[in-house]
Short mmCIF file of N, CA and C in Angstrom, two decimals:
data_model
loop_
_atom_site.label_atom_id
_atom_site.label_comp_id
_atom_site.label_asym_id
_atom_site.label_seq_id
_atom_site.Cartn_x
_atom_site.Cartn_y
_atom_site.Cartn_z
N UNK A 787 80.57 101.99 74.30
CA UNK A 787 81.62 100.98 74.29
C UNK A 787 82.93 101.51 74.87
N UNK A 788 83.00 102.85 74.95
CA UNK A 788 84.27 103.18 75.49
C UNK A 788 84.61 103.16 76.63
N UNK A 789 83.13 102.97 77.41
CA UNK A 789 83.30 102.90 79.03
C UNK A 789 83.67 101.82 79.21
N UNK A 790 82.94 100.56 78.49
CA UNK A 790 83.04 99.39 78.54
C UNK A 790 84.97 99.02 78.25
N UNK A 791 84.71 99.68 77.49
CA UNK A 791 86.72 99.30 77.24
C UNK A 791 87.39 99.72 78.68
N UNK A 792 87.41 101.01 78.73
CA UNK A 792 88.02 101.68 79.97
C UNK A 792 88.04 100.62 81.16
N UNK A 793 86.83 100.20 81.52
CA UNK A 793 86.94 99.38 82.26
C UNK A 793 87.73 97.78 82.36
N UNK A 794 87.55 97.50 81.47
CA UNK A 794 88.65 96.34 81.26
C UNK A 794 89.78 96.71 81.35
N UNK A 795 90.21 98.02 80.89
CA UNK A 795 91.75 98.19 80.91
C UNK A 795 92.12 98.43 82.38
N UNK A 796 91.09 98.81 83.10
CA UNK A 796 91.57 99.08 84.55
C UNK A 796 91.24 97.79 85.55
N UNK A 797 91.08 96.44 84.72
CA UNK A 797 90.94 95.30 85.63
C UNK A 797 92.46 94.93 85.21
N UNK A 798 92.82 93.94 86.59
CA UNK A 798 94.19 93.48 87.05
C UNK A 798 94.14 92.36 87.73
N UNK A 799 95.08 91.69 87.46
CA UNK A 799 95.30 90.20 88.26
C UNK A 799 95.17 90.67 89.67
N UNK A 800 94.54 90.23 90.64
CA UNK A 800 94.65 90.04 92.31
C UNK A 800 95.82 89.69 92.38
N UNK A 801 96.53 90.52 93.33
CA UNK A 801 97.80 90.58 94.16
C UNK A 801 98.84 90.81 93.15
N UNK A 802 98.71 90.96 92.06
CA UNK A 802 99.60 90.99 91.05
C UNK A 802 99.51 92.21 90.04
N UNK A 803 99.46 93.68 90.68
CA UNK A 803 98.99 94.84 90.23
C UNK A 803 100.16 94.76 88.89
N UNK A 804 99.58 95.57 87.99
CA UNK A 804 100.55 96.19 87.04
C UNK A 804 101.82 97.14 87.26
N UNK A 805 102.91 97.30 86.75
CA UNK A 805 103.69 98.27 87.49
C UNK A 805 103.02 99.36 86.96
N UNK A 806 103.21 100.65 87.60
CA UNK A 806 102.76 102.02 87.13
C UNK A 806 103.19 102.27 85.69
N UNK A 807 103.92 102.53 85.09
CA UNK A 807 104.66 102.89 84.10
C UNK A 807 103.62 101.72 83.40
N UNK A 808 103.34 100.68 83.17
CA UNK A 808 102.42 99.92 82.44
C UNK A 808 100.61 100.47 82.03
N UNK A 809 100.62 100.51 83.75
CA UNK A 809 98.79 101.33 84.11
C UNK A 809 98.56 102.43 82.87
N UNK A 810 99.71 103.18 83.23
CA UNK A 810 99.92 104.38 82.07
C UNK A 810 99.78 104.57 80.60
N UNK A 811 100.89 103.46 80.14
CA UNK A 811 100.34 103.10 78.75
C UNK A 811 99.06 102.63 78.70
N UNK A 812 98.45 102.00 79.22
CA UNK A 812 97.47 101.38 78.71
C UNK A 812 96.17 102.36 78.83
N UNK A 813 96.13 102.80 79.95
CA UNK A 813 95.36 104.29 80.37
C UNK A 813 95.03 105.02 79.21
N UNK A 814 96.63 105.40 78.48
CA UNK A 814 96.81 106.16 77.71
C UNK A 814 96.04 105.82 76.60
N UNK A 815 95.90 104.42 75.99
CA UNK A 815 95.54 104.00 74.97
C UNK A 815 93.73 104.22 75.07
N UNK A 816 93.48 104.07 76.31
CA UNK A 816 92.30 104.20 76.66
C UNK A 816 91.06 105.36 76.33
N UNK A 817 91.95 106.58 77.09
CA UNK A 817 91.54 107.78 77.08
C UNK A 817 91.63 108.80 76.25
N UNK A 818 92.46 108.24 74.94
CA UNK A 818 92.85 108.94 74.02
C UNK A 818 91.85 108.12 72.62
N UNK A 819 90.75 107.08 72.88
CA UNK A 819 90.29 106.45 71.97
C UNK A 819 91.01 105.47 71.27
N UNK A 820 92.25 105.03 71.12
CA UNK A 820 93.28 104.39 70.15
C UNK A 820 92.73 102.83 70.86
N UNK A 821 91.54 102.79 71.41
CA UNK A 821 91.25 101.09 71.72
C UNK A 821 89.59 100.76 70.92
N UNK A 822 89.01 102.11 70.04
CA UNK A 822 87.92 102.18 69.24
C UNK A 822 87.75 101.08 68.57
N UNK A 823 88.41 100.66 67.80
CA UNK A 823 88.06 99.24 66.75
C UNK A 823 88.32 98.02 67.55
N UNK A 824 88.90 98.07 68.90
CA UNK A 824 88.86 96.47 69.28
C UNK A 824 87.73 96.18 69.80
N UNK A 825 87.44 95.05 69.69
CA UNK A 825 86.11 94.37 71.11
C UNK A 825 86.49 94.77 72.37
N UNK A 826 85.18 94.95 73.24
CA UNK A 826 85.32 94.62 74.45
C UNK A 826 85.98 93.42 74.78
N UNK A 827 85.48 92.28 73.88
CA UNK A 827 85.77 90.88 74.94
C UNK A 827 87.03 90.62 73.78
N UNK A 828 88.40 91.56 73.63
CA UNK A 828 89.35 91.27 72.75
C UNK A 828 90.38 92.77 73.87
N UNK A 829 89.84 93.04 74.44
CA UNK A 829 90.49 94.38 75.32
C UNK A 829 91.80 93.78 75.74
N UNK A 830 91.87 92.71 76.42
CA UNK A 830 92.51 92.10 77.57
C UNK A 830 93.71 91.89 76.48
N UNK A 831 93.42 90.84 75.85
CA UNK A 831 94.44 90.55 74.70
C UNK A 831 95.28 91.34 74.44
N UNK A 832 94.01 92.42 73.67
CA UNK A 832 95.40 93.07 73.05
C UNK A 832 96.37 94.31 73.72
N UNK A 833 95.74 94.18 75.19
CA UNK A 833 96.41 94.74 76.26
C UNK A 833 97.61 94.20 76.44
N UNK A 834 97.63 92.46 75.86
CA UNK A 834 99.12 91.65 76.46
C UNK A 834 99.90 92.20 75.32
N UNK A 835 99.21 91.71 74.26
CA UNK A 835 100.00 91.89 72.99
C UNK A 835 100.52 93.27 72.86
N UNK A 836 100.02 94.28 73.08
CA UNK A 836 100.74 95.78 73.00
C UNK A 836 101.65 95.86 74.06
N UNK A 837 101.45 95.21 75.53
CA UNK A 837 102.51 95.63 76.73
C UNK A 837 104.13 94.67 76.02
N UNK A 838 104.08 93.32 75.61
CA UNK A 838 104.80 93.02 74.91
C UNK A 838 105.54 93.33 73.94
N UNK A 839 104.77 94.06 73.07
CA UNK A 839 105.42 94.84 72.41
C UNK A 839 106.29 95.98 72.74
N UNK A 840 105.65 96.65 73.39
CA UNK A 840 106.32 97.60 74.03
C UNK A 840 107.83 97.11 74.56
N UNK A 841 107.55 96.10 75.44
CA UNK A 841 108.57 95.73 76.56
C UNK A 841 109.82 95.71 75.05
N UNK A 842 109.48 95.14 74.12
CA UNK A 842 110.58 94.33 72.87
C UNK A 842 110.91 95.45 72.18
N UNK A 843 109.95 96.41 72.22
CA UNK A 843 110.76 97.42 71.15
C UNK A 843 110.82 98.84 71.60
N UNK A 844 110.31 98.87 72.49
CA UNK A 844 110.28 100.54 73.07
C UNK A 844 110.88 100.16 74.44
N UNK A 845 112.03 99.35 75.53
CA UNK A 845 111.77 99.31 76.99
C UNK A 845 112.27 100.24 77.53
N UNK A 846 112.93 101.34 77.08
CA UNK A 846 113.02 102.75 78.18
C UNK A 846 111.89 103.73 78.03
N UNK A 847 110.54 103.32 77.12
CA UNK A 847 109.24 104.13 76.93
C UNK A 847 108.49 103.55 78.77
N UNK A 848 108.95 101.81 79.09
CA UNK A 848 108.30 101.66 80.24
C UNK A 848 109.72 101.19 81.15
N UNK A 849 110.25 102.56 81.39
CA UNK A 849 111.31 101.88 82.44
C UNK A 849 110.95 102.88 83.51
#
């Protein structure tokens, strides 16, 4: 399942890449296991919901 995650985290809107500093976090969350208890088909989500978060409470972690 972890490949299976990995891979979702590295799909992206067409023409509408992620900024780098984003790729990263999420990478991060990836490769370090901290995406173990979600679903595959719940990846995406809570990809928005954590970049959001981020942006609201951490934004010089993605500046």
């Amino acid at each position: 399942d972890k490949g299976a995650r990995n891979v979702e985290i590295l799909k992206q809107p067409q023409y509408t890449p992620f900024p780098v500093e984003k790729q990263v976090a999420i990478i991060y969350l990836g490769t370090q296991g901290l995406l173990r208890e979600v679903a595959v088909s719940k990846v995406k989500e809570f990809e928005a919901h954590f970049l959001t978060e981020m942006e609201n409470k951490l934004p010089d972690v993605l500046a």
